[in-house]
Coordinates of C-alpha atoms (C1' of nucleotides) in Angstrom, one line a residue:
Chain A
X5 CA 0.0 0.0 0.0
X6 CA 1.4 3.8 -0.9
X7 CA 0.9 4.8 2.6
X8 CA 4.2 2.8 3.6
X9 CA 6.1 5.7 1.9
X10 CA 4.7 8.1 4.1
X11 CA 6.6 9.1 6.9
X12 CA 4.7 8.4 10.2
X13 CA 5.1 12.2 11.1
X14 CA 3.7 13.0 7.8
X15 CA 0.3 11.4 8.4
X16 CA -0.9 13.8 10.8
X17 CA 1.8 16.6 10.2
X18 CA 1.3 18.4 6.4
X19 CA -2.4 16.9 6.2
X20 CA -3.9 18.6 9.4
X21 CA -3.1 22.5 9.2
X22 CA -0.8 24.1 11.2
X23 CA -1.8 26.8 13.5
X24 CA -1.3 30.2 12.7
X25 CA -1.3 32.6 10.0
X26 CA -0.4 30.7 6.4
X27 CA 0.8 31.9 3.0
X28 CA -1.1 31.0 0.4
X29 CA 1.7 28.0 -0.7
X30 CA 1.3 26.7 2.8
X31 CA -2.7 26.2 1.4
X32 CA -1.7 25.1 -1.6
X33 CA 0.8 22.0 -0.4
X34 CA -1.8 21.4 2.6
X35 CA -4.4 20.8 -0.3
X36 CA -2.6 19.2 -2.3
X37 CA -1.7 16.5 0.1
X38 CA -5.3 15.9 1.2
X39 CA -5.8 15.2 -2.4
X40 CA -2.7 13.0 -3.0
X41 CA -3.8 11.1 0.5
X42 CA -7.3 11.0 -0.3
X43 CA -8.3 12.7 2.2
X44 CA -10.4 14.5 -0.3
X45 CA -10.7 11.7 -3.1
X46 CA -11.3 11.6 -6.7
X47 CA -14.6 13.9 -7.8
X48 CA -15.2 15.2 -4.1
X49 CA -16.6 18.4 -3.6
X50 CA -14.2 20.7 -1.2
X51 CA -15.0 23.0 1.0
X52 CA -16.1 26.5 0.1
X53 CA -13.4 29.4 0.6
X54 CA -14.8 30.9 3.5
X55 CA -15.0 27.7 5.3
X56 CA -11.4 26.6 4.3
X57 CA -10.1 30.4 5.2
X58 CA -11.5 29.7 8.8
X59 CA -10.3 26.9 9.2
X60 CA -6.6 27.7 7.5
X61 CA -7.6 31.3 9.6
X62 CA -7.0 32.8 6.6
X63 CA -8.9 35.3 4.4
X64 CA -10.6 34.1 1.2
X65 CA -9.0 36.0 -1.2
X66 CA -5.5 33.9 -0.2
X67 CA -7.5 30.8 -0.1
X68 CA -8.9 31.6 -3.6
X69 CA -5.4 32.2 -4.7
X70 CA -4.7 28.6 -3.8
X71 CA -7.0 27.0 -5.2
X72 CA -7.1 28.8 -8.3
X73 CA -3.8 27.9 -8.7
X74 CA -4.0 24.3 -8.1
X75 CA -6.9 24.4 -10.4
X76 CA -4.4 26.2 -13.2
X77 CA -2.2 23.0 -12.4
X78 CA -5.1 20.7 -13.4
X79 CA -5.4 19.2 -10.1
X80 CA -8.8 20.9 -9.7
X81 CA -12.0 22.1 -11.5
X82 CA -14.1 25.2 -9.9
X83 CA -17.4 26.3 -11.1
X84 CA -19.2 29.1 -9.6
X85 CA -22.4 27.6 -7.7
X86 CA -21.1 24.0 -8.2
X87 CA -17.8 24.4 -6.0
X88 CA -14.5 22.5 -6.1
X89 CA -14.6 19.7 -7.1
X90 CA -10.9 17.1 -7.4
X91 CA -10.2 16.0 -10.9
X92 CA -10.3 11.9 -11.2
X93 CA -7.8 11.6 -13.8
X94 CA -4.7 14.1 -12.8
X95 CA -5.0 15.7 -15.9
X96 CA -1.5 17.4 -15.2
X97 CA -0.2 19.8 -17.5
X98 CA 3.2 20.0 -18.7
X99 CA 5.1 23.4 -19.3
X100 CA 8.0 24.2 -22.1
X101 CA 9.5 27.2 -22.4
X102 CA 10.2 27.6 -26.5
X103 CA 13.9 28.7 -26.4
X104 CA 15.6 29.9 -28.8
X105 CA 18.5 27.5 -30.0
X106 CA 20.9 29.7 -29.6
X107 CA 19.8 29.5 -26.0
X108 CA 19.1 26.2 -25.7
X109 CA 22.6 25.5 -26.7
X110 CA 24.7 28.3 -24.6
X111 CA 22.3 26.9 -22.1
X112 CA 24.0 23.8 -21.9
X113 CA 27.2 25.3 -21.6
X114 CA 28.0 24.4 -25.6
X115 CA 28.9 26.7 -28.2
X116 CA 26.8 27.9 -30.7
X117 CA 27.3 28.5 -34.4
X118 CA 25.1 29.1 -37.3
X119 CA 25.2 28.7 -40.7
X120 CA 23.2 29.6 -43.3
X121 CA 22.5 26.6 -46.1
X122 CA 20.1 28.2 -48.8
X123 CA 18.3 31.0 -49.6
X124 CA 15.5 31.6 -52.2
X125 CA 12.8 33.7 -53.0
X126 CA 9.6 31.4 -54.4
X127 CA 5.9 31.1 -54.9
X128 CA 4.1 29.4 -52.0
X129 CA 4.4 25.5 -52.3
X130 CA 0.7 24.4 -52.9
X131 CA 1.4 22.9 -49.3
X132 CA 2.1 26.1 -47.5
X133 CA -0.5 27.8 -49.3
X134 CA -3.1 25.0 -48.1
X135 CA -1.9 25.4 -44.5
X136 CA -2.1 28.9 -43.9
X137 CA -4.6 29.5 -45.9
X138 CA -3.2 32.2 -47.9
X139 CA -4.1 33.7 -51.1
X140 CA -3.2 32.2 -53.8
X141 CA 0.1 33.0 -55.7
X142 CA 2.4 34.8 -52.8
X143 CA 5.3 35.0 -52.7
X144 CA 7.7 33.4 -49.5
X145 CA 11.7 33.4 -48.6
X146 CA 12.5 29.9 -48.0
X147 CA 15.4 29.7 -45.8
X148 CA 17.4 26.3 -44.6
X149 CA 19.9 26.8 -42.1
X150 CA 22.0 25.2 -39.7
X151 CA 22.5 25.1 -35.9
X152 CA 25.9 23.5 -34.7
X153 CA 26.3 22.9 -30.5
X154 CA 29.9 22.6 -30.3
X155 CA 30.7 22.2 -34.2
X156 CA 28.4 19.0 -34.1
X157 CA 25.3 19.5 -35.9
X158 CA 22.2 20.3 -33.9
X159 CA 19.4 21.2 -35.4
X160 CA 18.3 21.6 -39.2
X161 CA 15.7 24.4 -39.3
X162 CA 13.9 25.0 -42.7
X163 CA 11.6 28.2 -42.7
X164 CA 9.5 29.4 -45.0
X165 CA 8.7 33.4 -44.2
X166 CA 5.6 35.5 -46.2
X167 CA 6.8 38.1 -47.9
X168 CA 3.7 40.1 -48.0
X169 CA 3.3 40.0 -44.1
X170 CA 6.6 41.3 -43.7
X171 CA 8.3 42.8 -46.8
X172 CA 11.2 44.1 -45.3
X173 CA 12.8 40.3 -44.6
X174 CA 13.9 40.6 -48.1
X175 CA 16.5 42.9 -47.1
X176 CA 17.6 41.1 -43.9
X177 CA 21.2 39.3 -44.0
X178 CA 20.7 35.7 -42.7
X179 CA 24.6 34.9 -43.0
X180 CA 25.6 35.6 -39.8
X181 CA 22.5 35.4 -38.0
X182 CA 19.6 33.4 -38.5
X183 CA 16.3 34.3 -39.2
X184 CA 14.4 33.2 -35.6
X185 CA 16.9 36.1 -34.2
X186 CA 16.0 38.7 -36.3
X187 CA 12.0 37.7 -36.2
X188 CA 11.7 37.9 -32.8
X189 CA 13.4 41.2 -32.9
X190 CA 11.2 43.0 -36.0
X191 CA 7.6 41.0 -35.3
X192 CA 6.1 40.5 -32.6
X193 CA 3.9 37.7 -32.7
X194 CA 0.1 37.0 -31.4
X195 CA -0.7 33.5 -32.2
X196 CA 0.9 29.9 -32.7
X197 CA 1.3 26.5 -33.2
X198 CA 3.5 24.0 -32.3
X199 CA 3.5 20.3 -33.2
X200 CA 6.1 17.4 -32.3
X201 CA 6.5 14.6 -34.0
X202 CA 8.8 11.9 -35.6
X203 CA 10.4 11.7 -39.4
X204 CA 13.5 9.9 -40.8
X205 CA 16.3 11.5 -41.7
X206 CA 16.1 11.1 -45.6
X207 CA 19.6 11.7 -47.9
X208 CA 19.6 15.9 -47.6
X209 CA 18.7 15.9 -44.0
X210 CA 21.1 13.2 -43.1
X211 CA 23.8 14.7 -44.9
X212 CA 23.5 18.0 -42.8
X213 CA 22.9 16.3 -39.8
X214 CA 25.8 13.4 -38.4
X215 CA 22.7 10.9 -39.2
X216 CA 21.8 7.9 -41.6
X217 CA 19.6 7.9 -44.3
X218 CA 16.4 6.3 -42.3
X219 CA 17.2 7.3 -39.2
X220 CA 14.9 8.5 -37.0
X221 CA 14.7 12.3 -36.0
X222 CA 12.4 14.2 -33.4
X223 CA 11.1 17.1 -34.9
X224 CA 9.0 20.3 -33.8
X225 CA 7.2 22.5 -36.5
X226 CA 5.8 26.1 -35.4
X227 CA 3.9 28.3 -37.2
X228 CA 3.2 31.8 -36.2
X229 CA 0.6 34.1 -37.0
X230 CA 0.6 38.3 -36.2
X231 CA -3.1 39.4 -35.7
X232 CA -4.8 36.5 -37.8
X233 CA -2.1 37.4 -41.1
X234 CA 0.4 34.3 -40.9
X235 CA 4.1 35.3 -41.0
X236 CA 6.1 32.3 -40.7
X237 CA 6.0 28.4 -40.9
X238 CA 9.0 26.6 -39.7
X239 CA 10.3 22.6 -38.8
X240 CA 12.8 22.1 -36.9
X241 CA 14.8 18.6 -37.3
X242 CA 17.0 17.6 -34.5
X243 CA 19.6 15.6 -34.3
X244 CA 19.0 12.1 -33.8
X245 CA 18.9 11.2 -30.0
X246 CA 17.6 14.0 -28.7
X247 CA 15.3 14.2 -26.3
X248 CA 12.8 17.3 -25.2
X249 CA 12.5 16.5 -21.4
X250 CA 10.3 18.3 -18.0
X251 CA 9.9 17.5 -14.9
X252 CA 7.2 18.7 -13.0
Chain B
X13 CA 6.9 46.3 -42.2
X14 CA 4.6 44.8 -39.6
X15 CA 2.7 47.9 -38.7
X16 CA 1.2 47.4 -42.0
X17 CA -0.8 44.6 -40.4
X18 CA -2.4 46.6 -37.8
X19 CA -5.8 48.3 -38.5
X20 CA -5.6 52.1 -38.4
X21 CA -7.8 51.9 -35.0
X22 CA -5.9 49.6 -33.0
X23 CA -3.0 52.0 -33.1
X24 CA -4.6 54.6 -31.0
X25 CA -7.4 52.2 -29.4
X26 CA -5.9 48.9 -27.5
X27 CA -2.3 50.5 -27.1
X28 CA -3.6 53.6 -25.0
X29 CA -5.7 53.0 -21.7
X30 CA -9.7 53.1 -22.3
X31 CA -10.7 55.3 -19.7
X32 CA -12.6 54.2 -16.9
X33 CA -12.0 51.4 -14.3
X34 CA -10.2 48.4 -16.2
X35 CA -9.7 44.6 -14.9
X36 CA -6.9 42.9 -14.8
X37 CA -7.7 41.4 -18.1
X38 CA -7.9 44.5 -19.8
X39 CA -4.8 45.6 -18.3
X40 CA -3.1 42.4 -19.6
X41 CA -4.3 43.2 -23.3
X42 CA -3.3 46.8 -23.2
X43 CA 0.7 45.5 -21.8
X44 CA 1.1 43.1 -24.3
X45 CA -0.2 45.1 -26.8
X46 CA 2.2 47.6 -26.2
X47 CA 5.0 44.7 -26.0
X48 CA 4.1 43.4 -29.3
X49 CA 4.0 47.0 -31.0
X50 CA 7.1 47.5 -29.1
X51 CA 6.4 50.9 -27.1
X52 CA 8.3 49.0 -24.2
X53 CA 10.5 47.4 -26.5
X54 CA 12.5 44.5 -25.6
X55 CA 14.4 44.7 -22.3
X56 CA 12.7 47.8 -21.3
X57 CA 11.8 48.5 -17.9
X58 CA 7.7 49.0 -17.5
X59 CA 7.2 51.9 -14.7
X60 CA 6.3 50.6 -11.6
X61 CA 2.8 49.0 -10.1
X62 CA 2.1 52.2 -8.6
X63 CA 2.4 54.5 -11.4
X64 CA 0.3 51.9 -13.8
X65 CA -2.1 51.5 -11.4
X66 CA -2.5 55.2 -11.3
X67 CA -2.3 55.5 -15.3
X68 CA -5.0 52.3 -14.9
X69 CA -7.3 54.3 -12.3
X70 CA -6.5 51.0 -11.1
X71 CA -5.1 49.5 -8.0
X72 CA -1.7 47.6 -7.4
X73 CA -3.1 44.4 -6.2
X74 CA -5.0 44.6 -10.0
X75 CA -1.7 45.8 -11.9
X76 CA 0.0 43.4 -9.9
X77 CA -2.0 40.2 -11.2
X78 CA -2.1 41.3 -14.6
X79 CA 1.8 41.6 -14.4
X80 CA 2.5 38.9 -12.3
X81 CA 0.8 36.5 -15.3
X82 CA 2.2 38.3 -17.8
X83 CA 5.8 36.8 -16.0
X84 CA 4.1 33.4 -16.6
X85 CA 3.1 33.3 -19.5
X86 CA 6.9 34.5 -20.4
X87 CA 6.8 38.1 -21.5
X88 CA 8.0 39.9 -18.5
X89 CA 11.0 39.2 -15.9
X90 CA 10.4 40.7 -12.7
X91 CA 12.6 41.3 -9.7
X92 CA 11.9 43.4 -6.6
X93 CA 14.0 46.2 -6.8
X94 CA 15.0 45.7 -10.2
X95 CA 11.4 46.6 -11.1
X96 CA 9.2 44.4 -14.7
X97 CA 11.5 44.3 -17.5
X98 CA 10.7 43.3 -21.6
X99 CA 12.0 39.8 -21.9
X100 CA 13.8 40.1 -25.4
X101 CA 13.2 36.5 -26.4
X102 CA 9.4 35.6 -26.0
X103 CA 10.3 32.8 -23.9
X104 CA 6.9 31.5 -24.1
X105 CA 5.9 28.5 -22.6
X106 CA 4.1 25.6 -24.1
X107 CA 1.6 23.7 -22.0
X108 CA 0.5 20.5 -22.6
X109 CA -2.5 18.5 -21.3
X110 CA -0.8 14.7 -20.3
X111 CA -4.1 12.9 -20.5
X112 CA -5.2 9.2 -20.2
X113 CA -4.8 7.4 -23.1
X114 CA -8.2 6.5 -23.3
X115 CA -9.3 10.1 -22.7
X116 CA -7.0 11.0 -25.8
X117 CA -8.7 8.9 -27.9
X118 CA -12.6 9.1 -26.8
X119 CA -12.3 12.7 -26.7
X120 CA -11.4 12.5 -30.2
X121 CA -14.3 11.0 -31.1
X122 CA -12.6 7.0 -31.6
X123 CA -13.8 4.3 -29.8
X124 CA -10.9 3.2 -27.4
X125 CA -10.2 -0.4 -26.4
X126 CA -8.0 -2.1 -24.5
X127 CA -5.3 -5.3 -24.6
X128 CA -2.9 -6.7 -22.1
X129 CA 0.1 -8.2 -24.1
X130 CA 2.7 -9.2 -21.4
X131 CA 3.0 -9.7 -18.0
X132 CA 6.0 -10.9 -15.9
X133 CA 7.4 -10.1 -12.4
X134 CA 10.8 -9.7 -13.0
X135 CA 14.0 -8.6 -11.4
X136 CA 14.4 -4.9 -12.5
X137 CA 16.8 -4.9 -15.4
X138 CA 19.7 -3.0 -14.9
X139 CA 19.0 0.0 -16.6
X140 CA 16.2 0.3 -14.7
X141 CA 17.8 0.2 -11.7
X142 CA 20.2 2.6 -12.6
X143 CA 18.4 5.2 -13.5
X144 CA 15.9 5.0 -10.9
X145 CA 18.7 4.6 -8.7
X146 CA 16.6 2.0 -7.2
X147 CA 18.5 -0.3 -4.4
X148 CA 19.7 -3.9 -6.0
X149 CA 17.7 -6.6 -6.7
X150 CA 14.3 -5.3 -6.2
X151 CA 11.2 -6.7 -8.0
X152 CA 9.4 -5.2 -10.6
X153 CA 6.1 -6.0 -12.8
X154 CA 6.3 -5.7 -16.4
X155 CA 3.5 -4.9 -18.3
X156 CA 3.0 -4.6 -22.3
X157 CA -0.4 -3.3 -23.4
X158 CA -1.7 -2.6 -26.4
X159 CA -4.6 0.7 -27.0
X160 CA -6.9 1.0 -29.9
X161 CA -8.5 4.0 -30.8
X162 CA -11.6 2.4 -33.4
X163 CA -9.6 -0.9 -33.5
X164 CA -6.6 0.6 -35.1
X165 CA -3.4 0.3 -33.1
X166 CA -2.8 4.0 -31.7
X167 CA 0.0 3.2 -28.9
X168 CA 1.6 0.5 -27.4
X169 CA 3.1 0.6 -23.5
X170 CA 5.6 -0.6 -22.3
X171 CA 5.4 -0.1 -18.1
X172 CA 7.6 -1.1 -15.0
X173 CA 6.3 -1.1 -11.7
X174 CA 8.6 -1.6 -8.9
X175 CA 6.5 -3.9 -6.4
X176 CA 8.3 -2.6 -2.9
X177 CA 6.8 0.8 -3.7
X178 CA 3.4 -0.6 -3.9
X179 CA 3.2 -4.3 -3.1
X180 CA -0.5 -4.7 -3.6
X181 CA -0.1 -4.3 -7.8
X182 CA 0.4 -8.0 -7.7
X183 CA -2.9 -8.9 -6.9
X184 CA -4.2 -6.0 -9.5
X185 CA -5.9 -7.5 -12.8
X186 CA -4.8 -5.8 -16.0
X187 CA -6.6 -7.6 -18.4
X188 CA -9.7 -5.4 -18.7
X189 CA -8.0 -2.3 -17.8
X190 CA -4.9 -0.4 -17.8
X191 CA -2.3 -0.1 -15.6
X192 CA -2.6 3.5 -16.0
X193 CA -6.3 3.7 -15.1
X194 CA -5.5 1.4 -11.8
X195 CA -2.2 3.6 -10.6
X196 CA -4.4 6.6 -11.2
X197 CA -6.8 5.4 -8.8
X198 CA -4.5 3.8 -6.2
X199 CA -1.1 5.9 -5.9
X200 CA -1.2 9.1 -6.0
X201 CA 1.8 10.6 -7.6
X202 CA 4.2 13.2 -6.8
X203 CA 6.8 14.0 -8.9
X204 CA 6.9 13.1 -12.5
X205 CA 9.4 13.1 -15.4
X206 CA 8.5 13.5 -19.1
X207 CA 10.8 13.2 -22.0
X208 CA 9.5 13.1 -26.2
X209 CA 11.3 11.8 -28.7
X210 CA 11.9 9.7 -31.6
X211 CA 12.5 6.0 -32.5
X212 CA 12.8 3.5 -35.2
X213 CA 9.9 1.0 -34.9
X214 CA 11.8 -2.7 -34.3
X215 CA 10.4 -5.7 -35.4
X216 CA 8.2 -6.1 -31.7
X217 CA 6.5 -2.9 -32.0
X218 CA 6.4 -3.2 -35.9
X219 CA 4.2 -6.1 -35.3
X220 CA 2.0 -4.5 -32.7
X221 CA 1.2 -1.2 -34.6
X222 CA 0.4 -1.0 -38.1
X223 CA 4.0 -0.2 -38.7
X224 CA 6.8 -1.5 -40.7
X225 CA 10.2 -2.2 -39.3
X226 CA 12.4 1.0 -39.3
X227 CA 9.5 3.4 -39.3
X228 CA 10.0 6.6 -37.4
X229 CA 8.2 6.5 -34.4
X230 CA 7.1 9.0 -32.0
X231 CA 7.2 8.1 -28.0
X232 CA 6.8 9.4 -24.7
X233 CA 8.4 8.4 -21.5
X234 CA 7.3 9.0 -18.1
X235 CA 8.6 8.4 -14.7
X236 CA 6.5 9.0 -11.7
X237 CA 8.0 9.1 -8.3
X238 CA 5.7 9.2 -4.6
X239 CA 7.5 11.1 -2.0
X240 CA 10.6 10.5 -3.5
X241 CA 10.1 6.9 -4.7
X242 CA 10.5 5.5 -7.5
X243 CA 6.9 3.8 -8.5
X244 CA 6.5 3.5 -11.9
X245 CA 8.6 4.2 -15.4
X246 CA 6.7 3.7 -18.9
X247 CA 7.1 3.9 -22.2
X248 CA 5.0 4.9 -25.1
X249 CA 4.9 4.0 -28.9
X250 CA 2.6 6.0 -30.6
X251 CA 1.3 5.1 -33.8
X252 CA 3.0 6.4 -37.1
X253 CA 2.4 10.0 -38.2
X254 CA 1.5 10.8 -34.8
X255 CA 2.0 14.6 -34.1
X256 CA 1.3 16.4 -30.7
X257 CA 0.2 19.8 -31.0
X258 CA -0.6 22.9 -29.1
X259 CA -1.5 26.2 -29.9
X260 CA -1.0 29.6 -27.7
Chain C
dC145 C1' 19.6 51.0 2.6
dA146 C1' 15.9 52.3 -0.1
dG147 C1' 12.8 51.0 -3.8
dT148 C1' 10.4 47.5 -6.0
dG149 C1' 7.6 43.6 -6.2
dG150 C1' 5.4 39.8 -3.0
dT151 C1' 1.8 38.9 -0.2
dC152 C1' -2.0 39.3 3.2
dT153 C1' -6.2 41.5 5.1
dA154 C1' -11.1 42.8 5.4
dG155 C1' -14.6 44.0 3.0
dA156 C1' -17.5 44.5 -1.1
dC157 C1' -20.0 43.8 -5.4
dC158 C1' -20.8 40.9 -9.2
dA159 C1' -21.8 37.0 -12.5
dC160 C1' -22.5 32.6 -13.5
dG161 C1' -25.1 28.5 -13.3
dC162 C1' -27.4 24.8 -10.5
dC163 C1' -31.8 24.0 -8.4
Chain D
dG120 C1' -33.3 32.7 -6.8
dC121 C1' -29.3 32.3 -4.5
dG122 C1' -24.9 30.2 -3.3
dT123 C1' -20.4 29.8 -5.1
dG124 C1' -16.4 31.5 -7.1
dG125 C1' -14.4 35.8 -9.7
dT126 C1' -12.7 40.0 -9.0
dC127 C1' -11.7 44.7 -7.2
dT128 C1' -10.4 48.0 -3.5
dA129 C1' -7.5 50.4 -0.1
dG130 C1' -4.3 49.7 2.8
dA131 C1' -0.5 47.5 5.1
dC132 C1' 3.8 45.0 6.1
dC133 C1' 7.5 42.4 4.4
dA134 C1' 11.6 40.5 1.6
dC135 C1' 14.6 40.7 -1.6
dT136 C1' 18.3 42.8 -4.1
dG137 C1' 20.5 46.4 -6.9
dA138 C1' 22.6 50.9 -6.7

DNA sequence: CAGTGGTCTAGACCACGCC
DNA sequence: GCGTGGTCTAGACCACTGA
């Protein structure tokens, strides 16, 4: 049974409340463990604020902050008249922050280095046009570049950038910087998607990466929209082995 | 340029304060707006709650909130006495719902079902043991279970469950339901880990999903400690041309 | 050490949504 | 309707940390 694990002083230590005034995080890891402990099970209704502010002698606007966040966290659902209820399934959420590489890799304590692999001014691939919806015949830079951590190869980005939404990329220099850099510093950005998945490596991507044709590669694709108008569509390849981890 | 994108009223509508008393929501509109048209351009420092709140006809506690998420979400750094400042990189965050399996697929519409493949009480193989850190020779159940969103394979898991941490999982029966679904219910969990990334499809999980051998596959990995146990790690194959996505 | 954000209080009004 | 959470106010004290 889980309750071995718990420390004997535990039992009646975190789970009753302690006397005295509490911060709101004191609330928080008190409910928390009442949840984890079943003290308040699966689907239970919880106490309303004022009731848990007496008893944590508290006020309710501390409680609320609580419990709003734990709710935020996805360990609780709150509906005005109904209560507080606990979710069954710990429908947990998991954070990433969206670095940029350059960060991602200084981060690590590696060094970074960019390079840019091609540049060209097109027409919209039928693809692209289908995605974003965009009018048909516009014109995009399509830019491949590369991302080395140490001098080994990183990460293979190919971005494809709308010219209409933001003309003046046709005068950017993307040799020494790349073009996530100089985005983020000329558009801002109100909207976006991001999707992870898995591909493998075929002969061009291989040959930038240190990969084999056929291997397989984690990927991320984002795609980035400025008021409704979409601006850019990017997919990141990574090297093979990488691995996006959290802990939470 | 960008500004092009912006309708003629925005520039003098969101971006200065409606009169009038404002929530906190408001507040965060009219903030970000003025991040993404860059009047506090990157790494600029905001004036302080006071002043805003004033500017607002608001109070601090309001600015404050609407700040204070702001940070969250990954726009803002704040540090007392330093005061809010522009983050330059929109360090955005990512969030992620980590769901049931069978959720995933009902709420999608499919009709989920279930399969125990394997299960064994082993010794925990050594790479188990080492990176769980767990103490020699302890005893762990392996399980192997296949899930079907409309009787097409959509992930197969792969799960180890170290028996000291919770003994009764023995006497548990997994052949109507998922491990998942029972730990869920019994142990609650504390701590997690959760890694993505990519992986060829061996012969094994070739032959569980509708895969062919050396496809790229997409998986998850989770480990779940209680209280600084180790109680369960898992695997998790996901069909190919699976792609997880978000948007923000 | 002084200024900024972090948090708590006590009270109020409001809006949503079950009953 | 009416109870519950959602939010705002006005004020206070505190803790961190940069100048």
């Amino acid at each position: 049974m889980y309750n071995d694990l718990i420390p004997a002083f535990q039992i009646g230590g975190i789970v009753a409340a302690p006397k005295g005034n509490m911060s709101y995080r004191d609330i928080k890891k008190v409910v928390l463990d009442r949840i984890q402990n079943r003290i308040w099970g699966p689907d239970s209704l919880l106490p309303g604020e004022i009731e848990l502010a007496e008893e944590f002698s508290s006020t309710r606007t501390t409680v609320n902050r609580a419990l709003r966040e734990l709710a935020e966290e996805g360990f609780l659902e709150r509906k005005r008249k109904a209560g507080t209820r606990v979710l069954h399934s710990p429908a947990r959420k998991a954070q990433f922050a969206i670095p940029l590489v350059r960060d991602e890799i200084t981060d690590a304590g590696a060094t970074y280095r960019y390079s840019l692999v091609k540049r060209e001014v097109m027409p919209a691939p039928s693809w692209l046009t289908a995605k974003l919806a965009l009018k048909p015949d516009r014109e995009v830079l399509h830019l491949q570049c590369m991302h080395f951590a140490d001098n080994e190869p990183f990460q293979l980005e190919k971005r494809w950038i709308i010219v209409e939404s933001v003309p003046e990329v046709l005068e950017a220099d993307f040799t020494a910087s790349g073009p996530n850099d100089w985005l983020v510093q000329k558009v801002p950005f109100s909207n976006l998607e991001l999707s992870f998945f898995a591909t493998k490596a075929d002969e061009d991507t291989a040959g930038f990466m240190d990969a084999s044709v056929g291997d397989p590669i984690f990927a991320t694709q984002r795609t980035t929209w400025l008021r409704g108008e979409p601006v850019t569509h990017a997919v990141l390849y990574f090297t093979p082995g990488y691995k996006m981890t959290t802990r939470l």
